[in-house]
GROMACS .gro file of C-alpha atoms in nm:
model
  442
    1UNK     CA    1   0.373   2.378  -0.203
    2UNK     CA    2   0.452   2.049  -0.327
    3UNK     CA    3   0.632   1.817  -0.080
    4UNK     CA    4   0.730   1.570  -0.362
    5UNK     CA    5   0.911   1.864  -0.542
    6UNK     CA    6   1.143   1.966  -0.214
    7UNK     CA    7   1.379   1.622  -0.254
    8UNK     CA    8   1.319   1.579   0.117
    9UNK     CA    9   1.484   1.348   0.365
   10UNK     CA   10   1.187   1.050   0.340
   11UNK     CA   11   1.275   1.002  -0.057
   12UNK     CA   12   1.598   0.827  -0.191
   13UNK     CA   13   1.797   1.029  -0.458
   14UNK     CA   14   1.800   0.706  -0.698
   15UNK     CA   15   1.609   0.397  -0.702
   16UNK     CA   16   1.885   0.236  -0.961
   17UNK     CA   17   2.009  -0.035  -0.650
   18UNK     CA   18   1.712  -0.067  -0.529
   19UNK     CA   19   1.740  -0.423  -0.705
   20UNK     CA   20   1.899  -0.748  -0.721
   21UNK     CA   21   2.258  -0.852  -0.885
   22UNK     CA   22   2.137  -1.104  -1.064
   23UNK     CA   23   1.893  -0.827  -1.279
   24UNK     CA   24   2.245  -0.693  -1.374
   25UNK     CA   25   2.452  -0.964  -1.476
   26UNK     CA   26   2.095  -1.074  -1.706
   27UNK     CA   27   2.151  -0.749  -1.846
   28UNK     CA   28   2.548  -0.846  -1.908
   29UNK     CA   29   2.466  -1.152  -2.080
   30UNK     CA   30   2.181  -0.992  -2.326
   31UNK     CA   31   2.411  -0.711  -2.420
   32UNK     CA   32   2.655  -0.960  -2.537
   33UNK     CA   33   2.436  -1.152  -2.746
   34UNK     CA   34   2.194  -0.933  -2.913
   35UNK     CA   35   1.892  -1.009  -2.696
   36UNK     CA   36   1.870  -0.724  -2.528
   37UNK     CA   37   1.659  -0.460  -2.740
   38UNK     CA   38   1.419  -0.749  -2.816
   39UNK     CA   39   1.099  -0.599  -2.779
   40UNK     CA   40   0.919  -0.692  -2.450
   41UNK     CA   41   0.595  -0.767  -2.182
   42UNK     CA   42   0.627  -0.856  -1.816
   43UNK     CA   43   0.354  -0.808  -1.571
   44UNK     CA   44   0.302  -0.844  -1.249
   45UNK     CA   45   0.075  -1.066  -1.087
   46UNK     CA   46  -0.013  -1.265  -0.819
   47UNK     CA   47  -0.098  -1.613  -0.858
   48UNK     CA   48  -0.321  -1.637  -0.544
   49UNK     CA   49  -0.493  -1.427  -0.242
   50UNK     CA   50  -0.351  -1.421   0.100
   51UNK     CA   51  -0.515  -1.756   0.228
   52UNK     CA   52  -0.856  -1.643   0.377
   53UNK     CA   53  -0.849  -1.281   0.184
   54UNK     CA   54  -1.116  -1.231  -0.039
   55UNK     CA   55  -0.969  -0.960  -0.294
   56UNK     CA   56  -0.642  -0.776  -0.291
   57UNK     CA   57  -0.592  -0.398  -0.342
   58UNK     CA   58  -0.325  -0.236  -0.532
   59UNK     CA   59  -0.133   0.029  -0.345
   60UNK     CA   60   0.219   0.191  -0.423
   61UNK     CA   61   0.165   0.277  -0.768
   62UNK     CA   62   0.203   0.647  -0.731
   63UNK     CA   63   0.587   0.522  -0.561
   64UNK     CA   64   0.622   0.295  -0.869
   65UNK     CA   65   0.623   0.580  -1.113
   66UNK     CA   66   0.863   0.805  -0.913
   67UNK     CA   67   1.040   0.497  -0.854
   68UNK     CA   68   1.111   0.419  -1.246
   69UNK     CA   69   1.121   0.827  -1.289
   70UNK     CA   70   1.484   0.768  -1.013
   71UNK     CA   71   1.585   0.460  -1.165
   72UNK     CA   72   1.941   0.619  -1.262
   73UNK     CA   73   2.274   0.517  -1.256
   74UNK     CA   74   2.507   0.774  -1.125
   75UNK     CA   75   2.877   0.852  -1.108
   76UNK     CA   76   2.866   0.693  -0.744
   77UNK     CA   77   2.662   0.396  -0.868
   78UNK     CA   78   2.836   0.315  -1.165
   79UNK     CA   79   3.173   0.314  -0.971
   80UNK     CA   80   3.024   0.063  -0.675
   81UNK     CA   81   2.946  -0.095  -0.984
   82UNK     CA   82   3.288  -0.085  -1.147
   83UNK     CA   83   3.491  -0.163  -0.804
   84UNK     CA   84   3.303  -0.488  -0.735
   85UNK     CA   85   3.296  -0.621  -1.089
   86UNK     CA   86   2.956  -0.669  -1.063
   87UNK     CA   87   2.911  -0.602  -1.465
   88UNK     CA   88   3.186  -0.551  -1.733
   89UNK     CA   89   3.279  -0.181  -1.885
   90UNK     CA   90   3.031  -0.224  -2.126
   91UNK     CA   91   2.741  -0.268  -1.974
   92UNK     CA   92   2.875  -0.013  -1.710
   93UNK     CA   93   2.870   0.223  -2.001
   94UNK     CA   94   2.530   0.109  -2.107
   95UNK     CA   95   2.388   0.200  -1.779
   96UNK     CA   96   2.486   0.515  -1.747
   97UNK     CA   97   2.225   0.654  -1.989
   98UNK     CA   98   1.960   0.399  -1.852
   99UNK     CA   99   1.649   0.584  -1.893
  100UNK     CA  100   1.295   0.386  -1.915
  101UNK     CA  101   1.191   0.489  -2.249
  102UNK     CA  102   0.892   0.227  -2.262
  103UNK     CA  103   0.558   0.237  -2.181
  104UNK     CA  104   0.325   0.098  -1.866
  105UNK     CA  105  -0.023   0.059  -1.815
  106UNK     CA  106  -0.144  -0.108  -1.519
  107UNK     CA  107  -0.498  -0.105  -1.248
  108UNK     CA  108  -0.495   0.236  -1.125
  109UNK     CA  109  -0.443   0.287  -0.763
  110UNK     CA  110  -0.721   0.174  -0.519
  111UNK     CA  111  -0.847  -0.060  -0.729
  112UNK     CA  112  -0.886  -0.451  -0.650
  113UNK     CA  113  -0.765  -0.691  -0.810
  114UNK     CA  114  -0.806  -1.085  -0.793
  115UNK     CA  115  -0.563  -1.448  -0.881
  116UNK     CA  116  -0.414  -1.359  -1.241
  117UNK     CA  117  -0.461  -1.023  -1.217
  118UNK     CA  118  -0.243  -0.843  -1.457
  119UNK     CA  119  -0.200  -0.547  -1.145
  120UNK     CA  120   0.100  -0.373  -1.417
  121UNK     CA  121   0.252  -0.409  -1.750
  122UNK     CA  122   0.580  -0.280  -1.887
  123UNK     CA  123   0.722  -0.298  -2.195
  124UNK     CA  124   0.967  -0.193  -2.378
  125UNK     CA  125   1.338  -0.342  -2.479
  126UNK     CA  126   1.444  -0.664  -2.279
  127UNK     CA  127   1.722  -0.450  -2.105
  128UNK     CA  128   1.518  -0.160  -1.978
  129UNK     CA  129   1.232  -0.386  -1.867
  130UNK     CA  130   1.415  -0.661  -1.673
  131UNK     CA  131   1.590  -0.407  -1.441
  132UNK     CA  132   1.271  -0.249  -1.311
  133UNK     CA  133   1.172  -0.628  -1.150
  134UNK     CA  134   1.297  -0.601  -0.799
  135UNK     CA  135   1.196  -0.264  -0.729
  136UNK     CA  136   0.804  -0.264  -0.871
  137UNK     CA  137   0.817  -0.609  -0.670
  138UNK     CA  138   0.935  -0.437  -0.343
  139UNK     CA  139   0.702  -0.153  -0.380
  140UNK     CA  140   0.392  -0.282  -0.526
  141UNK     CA  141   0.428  -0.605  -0.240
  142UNK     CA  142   0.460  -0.378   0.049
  143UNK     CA  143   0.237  -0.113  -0.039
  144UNK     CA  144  -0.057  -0.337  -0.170
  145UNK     CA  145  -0.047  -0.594   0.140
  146UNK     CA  146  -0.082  -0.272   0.394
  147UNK     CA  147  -0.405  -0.155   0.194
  148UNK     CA  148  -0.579  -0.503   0.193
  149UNK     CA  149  -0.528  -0.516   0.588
  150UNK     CA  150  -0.646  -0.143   0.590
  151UNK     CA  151  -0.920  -0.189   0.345
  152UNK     CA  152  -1.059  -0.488   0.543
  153UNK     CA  153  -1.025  -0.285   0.883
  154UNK     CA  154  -1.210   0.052   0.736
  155UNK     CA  155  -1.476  -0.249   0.676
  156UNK     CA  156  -1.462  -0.335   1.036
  157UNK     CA  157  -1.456   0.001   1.156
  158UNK     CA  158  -1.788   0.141   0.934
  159UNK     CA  159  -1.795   0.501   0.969
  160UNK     CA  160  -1.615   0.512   1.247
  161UNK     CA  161  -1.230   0.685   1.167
  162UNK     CA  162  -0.899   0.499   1.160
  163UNK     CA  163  -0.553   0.627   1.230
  164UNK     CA  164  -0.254   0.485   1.115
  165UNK     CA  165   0.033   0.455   1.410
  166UNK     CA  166   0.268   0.233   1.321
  167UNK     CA  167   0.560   0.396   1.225
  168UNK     CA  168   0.767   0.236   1.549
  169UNK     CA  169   0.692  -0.117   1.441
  170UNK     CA  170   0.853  -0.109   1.119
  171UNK     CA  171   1.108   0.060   0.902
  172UNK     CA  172   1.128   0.473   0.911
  173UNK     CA  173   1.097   0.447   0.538
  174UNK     CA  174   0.837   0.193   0.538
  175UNK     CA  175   0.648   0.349   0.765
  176UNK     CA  176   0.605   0.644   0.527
  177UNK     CA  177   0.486   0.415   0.272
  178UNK     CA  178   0.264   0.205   0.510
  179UNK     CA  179   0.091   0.578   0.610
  180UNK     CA  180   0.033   0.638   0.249
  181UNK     CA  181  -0.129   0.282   0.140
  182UNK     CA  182  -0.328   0.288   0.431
  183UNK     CA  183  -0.478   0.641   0.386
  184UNK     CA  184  -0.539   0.438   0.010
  185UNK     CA  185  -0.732   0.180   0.212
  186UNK     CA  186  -0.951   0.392   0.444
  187UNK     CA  187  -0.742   0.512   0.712
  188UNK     CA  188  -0.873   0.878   0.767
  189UNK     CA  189  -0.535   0.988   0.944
  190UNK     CA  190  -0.163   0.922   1.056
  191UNK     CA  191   0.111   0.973   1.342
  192UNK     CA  192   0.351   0.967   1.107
  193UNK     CA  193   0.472   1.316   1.035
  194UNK     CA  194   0.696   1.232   0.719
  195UNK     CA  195   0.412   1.101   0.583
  196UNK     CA  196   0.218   1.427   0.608
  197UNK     CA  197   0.455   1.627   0.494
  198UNK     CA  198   0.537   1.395   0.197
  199UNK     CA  199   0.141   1.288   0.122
  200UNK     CA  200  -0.036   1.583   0.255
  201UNK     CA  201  -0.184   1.282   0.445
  202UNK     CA  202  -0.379   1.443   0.794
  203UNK     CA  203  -0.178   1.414   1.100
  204UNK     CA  204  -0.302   1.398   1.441
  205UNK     CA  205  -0.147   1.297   1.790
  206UNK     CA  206  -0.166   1.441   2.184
  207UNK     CA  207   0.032   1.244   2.403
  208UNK     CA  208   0.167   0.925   2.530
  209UNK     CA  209   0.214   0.748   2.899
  210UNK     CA  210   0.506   0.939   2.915
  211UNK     CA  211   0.385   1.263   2.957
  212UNK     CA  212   0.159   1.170   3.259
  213UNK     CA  213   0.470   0.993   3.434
  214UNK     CA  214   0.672   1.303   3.381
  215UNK     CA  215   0.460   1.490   3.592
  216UNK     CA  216   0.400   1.464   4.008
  217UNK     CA  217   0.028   1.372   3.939
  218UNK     CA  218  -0.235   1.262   3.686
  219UNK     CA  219  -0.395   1.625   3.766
  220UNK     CA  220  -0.111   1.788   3.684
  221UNK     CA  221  -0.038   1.653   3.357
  222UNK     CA  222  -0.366   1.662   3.186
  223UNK     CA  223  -0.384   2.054   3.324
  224UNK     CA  224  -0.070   2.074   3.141
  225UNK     CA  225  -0.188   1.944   2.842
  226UNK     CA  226  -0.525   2.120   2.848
  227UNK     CA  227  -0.322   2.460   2.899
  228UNK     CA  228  -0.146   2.385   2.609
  229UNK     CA  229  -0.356   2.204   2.342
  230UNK     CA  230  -0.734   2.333   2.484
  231UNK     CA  231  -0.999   2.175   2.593
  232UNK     CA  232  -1.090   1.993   2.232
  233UNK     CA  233  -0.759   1.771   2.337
  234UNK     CA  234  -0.759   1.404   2.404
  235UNK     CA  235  -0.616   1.253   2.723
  236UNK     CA  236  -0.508   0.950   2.793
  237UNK     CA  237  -0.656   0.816   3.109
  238UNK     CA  238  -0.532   0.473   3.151
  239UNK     CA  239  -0.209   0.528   3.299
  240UNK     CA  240  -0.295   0.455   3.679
  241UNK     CA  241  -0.693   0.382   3.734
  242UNK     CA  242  -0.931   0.464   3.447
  243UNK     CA  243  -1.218   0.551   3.669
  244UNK     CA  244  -1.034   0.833   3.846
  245UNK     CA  245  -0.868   0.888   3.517
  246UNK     CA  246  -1.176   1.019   3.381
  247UNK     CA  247  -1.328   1.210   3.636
  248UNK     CA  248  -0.970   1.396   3.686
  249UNK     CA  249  -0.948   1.457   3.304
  250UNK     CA  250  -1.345   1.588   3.254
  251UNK     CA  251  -1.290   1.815   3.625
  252UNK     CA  252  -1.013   1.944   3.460
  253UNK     CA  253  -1.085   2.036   3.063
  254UNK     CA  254  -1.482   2.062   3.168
  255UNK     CA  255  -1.723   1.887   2.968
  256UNK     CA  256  -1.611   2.042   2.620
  257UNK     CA  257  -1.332   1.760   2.696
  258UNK     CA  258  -1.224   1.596   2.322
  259UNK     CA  259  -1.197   1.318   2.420
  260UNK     CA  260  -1.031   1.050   2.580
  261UNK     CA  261  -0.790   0.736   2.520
  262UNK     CA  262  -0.763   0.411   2.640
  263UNK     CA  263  -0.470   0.158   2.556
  264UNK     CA  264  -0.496  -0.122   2.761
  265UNK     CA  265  -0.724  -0.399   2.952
  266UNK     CA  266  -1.073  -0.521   2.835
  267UNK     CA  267  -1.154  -0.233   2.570
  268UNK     CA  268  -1.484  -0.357   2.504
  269UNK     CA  269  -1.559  -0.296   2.905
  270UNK     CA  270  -1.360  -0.033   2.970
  271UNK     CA  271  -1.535   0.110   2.643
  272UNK     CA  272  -1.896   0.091   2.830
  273UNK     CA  273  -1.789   0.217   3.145
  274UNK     CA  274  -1.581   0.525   3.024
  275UNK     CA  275  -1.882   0.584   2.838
  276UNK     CA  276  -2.132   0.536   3.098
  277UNK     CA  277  -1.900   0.782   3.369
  278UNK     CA  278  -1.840   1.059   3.090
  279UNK     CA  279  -2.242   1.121   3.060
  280UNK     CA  280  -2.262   1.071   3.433
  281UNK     CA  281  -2.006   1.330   3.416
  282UNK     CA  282  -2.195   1.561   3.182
  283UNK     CA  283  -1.944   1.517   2.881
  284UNK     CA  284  -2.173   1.342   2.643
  285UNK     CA  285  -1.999   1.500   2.388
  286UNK     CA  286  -1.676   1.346   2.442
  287UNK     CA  287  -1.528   1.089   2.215
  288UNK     CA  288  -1.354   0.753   2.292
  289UNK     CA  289  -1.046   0.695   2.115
  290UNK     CA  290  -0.898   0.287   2.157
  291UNK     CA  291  -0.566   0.180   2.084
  292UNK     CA  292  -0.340  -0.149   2.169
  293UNK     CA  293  -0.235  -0.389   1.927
  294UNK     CA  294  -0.595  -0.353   1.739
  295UNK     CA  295  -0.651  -0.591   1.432
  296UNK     CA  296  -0.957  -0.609   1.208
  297UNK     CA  297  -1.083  -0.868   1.423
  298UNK     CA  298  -1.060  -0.660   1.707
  299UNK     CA  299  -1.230  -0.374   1.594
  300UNK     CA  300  -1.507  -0.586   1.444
  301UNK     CA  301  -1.528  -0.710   1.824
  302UNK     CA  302  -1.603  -0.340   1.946
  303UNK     CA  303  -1.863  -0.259   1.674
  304UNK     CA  304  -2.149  -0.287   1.904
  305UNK     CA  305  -1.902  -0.034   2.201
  306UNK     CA  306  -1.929   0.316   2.261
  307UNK     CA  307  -1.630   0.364   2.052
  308UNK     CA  308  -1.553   0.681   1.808
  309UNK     CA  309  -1.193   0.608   1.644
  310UNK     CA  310  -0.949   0.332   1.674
  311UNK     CA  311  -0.552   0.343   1.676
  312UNK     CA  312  -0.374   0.102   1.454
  313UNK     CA  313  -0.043   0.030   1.460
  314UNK     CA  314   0.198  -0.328   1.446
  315UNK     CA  315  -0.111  -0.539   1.270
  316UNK     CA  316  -0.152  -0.239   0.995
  317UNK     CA  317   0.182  -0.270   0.916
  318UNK     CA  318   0.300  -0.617   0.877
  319UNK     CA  319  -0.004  -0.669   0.693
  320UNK     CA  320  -0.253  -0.829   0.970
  321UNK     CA  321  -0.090  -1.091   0.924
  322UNK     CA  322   0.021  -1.078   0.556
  323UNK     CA  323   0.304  -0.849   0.468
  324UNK     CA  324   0.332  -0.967   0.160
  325UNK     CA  325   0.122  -1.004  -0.167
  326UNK     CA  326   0.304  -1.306  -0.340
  327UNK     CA  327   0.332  -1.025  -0.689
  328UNK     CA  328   0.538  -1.174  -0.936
  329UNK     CA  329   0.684  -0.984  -1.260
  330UNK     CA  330   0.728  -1.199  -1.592
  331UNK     CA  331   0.853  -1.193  -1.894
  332UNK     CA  332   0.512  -1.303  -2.133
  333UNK     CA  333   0.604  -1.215  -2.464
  334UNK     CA  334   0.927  -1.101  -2.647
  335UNK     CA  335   0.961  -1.009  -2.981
  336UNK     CA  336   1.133  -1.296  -3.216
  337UNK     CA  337   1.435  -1.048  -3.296
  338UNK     CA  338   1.577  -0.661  -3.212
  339UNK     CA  339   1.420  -0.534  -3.524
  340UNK     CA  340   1.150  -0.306  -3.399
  341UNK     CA  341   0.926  -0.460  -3.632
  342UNK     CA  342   0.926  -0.792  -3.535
  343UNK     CA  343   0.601  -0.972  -3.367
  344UNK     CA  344   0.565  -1.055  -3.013
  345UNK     CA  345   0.573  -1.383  -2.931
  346UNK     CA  346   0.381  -1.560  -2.564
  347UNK     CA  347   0.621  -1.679  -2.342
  348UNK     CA  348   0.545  -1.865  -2.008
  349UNK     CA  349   0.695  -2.065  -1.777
  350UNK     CA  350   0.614  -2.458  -1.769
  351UNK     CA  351   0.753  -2.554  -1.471
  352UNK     CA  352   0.613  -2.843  -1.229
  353UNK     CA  353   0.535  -2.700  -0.881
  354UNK     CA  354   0.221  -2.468  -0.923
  355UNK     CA  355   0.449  -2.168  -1.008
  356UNK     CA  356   0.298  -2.106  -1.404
  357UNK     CA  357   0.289  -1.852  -1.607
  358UNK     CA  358   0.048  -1.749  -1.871
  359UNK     CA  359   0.200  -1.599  -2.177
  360UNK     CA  360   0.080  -1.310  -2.428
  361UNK     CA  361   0.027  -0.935  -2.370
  362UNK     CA  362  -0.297  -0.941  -2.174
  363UNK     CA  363  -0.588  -0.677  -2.100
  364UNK     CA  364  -0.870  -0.740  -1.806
  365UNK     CA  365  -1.206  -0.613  -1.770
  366UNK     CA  366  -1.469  -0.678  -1.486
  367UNK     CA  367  -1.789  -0.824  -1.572
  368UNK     CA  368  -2.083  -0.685  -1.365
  369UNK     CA  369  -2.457  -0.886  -1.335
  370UNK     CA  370  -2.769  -0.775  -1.380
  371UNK     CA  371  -2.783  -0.522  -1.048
  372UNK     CA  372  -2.394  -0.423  -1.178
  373UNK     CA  373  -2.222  -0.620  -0.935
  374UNK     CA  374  -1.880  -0.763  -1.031
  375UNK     CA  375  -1.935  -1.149  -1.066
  376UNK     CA  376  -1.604  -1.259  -1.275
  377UNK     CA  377  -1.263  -1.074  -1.356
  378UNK     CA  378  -1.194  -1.182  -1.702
  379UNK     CA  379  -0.829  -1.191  -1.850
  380UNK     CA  380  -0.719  -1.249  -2.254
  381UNK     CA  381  -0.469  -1.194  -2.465
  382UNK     CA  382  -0.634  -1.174  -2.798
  383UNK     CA  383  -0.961  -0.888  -2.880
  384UNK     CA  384  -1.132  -0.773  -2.598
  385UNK     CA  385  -1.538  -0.900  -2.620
  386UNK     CA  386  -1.735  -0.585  -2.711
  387UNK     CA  387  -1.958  -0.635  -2.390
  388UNK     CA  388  -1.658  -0.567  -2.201
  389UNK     CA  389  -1.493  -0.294  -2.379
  390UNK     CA  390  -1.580  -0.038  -2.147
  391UNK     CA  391  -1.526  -0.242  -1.858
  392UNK     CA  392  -1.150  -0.217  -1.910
  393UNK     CA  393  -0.937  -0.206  -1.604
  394UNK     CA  394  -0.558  -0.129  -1.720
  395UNK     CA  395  -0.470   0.204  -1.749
  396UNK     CA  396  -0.193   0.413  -1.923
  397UNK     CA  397   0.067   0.513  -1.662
  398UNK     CA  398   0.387   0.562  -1.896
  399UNK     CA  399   0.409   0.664  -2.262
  400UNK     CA  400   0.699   0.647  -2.435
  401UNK     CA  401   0.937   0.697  -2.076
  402UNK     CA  402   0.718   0.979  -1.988
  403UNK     CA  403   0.494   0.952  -1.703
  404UNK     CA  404   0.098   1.009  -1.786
  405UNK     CA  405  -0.070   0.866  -1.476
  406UNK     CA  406   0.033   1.061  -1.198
  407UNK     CA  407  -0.268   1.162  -0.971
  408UNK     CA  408  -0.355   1.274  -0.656
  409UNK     CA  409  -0.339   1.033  -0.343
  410UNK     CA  410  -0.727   1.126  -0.291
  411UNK     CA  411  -0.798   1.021  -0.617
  412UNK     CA  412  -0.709   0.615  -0.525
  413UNK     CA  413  -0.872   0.668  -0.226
  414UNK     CA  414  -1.204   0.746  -0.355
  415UNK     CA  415  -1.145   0.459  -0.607
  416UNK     CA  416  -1.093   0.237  -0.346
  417UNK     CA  417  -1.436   0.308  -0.191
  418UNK     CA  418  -1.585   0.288  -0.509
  419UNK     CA  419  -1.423  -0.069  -0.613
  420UNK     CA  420  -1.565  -0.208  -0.291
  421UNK     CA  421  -1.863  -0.120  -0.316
  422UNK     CA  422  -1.875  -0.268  -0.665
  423UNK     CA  423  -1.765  -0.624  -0.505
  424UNK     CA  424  -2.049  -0.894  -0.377
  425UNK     CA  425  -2.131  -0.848  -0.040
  426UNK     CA  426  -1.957  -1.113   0.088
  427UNK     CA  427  -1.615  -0.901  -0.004
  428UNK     CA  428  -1.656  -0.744   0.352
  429UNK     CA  429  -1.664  -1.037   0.529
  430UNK     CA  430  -1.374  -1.130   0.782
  431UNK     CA  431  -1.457  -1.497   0.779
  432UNK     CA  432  -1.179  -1.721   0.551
  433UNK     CA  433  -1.297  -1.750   0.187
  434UNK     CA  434  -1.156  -1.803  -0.197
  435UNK     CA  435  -1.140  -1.514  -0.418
  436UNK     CA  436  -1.514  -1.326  -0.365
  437UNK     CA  437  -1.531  -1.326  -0.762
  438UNK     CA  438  -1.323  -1.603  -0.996
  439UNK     CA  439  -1.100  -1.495  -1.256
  440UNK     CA  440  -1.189  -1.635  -1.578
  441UNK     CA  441  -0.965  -1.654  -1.905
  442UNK     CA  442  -1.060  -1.541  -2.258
   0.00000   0.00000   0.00000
């Protein structure tokens, strides 16, 4: 079965409003004087890292391609459309054949990327380009910030697994996506059961404080929830006291006991002692799980504790910090008329204030030293050097409307692990720093 196929609940039946008024009333305007089927390039790019990041990592392009596969107008649409006067009848009538008949290449998913970047391309006709801005924005922002903090906690973390619980700190929608960019980043696993149904992302969960205040005693609720879920379980013992927490817990499930939780006070004690009682106890075997409010911070602060898996949740999904990636999408080159054959010309904004543009149709490529680790990110617009020629980052994603680069969500997973391990050491540091590798221009 394929989840994406089912039109389920956690997907949006069009992604045509999913953008801003002002992309329309551009569209207006070009219709009216001939501009629109001018041949076009915008890309999307960032013109600088989260302060302190080292490298960013793009996330959400699977969501991009269904998004731009959605992007219709229909009856409903056009006539929300029509009843605010948003547009006149004929670009109404325009719009209701919209389909994205141009092509896009772009970094595949997982990868990094650096300042300049050019993380996607799309081109195609002026009209068909410009209204796909706001929603590759909104996607490729969200998706990509919620990796980086990922990517640099699956750093912190080191083998250790990571699960993704934030879906009640954010939107019910976003949470879905956050599941999915984080599972791009590192995360091993997820609360959220959307996104396992949607992703085929693993799932996991036991129970919350909840469950032990429901019942008359501690006792009585981990016997409960032994009963029920076996001994391989995980209880959460730091409802009341820890101490008698655990010994209750490993009396009751036995030393085969999961393992066992803890979301509050001093984790990095708590960590030692829980560990400490359980072999007392005789349940080496059992695993410490920590939750509250981790960061990648925090879990670097518990690398040296008995800890097995950490809990993530509000600092995964506002970005640690950074919810945003600062992606902007550009118009860089237009052709000089509509006819198809006419050349493409750089365009790029001039304007005082540090927000520039660099114009042409641009490819990137990595350059790798002598041990083949990535010392520059090169960008140009004209022939690509032959030493770098099959160092080529941009991909095909969409041929002629049709998508070509769907993959699986494993796939920019594995990529991910791959790209960071391609970076300078100093990547993986948590310390503030520039870009770990510049970006130079052909």
């Amino acid at each position: 079965m394929n989840p994406a196929d089912l039109g389920l609940p956690v997907d949006v039946p069009s992604t045509a409003l999913f953008t801003d008024h002002y992309e329309l009333t551009m569209l207006q305007a070009a219709l009216a004087n001939g501009t629109a089927d001018r041949r076009s390039v915008f890309e999307v790019f960032t013109r600088r890292l989260p302060e302190g990041r080292r490298y960013g990592v793009v996330a959400g392009t699977g969501r991009v391609l269904d998004a731009v596969e959605n992007f219709r107008f229909d009856g409903a649409v056009l006539e929300f459309l029509r009843e605010r006067a948003i547009v006149d009848m004929r670009t109404l009538d325009w719009l209701s054949s919209y389909r994205f008949s141009g092509d896009i290449w772009g970094y595949p998913e997982g990868e990094v990327y650096f300042p300049g970047s050019p993380i996607l391309r799309v081109e195609g006709s002026f009209a068909e380009c410009v209204l796909l801005e706001t929603v590759i924005l909104s996607i490729l922002n969200h998706d990509s910030a919620i990796a980086a903090a990922a990517s640099r906690m699956s750093s912190a973390a080191g083998d250790r697994p990571l699960i993704e619980m934030g879906a009640r700190r954010t939107h019910e929608l976003a949470a879905v996506a956050s599941s999915r960019a984080a599972y791009v980043g590192g995360f091993t696993s997820t609360s959220d059961l959307a996104a396992g149904f949607r992703y085929g992302i693993p799932t996991v969960g036991t129970s919350a404080h909840a469950f032990t205040l429901l019942h008359d005693t501690e006792r009585d609720a981990f016997t409960a929830q032994v009963a029920s879920l076996g001994r391989g379980t995980t209880l959460l013992v730091d409802t009341y006291d820890v101490a008698e927490a655990v010994r209750t817990a490993v009396d009751v499930a036995g030393t085969d006991l999961g393992a066992v939780r803890i979301d509050s006070g001093d984790l990095l004690l708590v960590a030692h002692r829980v560990r400490q009682q359980l072999d007392e106890l005789g349940a080496v075997n059992t695993k410490i799980v920590v939750t509250s409010d981790l960061d990648e911070y925090a879990i670097a602060s518990l690398a040296a504790a008995p800890v097995d898996a950490y809990g993530v949740g509000t600092q995964l999904v506002t970005g640690s910090g950074h919810p945003t990636c600062s992606m902007v999408y550009k118009l860089v080159a237009r052709a000089t008329s509509a006819d198809p054959k006419a050349p493409l010309q750089p365009v790029a904004k001039k304007s005082s204030g540090g927000k520039l543009s660099i114009g042409g149709r641009k490819w990137a490529a990595r350059r790798l030293d002598e041990q083949g680790v990535a010392e520059a990110e090169v960008v140009g617009t004209g022939p690509v050097p032959a030493a770098l020629s099959g160092r080529q980052l941009l991909v095909e994603l969409v041929k002629g409307g049709e998508v070509t680069g769907r993959e699986p969500l494993e796939a920019a997973r594995t990529r991910h692990r791959a790209a960071c391990s391609g970076l300078p050491m100093s990547a993986l540091q948590l310390s503030r720093g520039e870009a770990v590798i510049p970006t130079e221009y052909a």
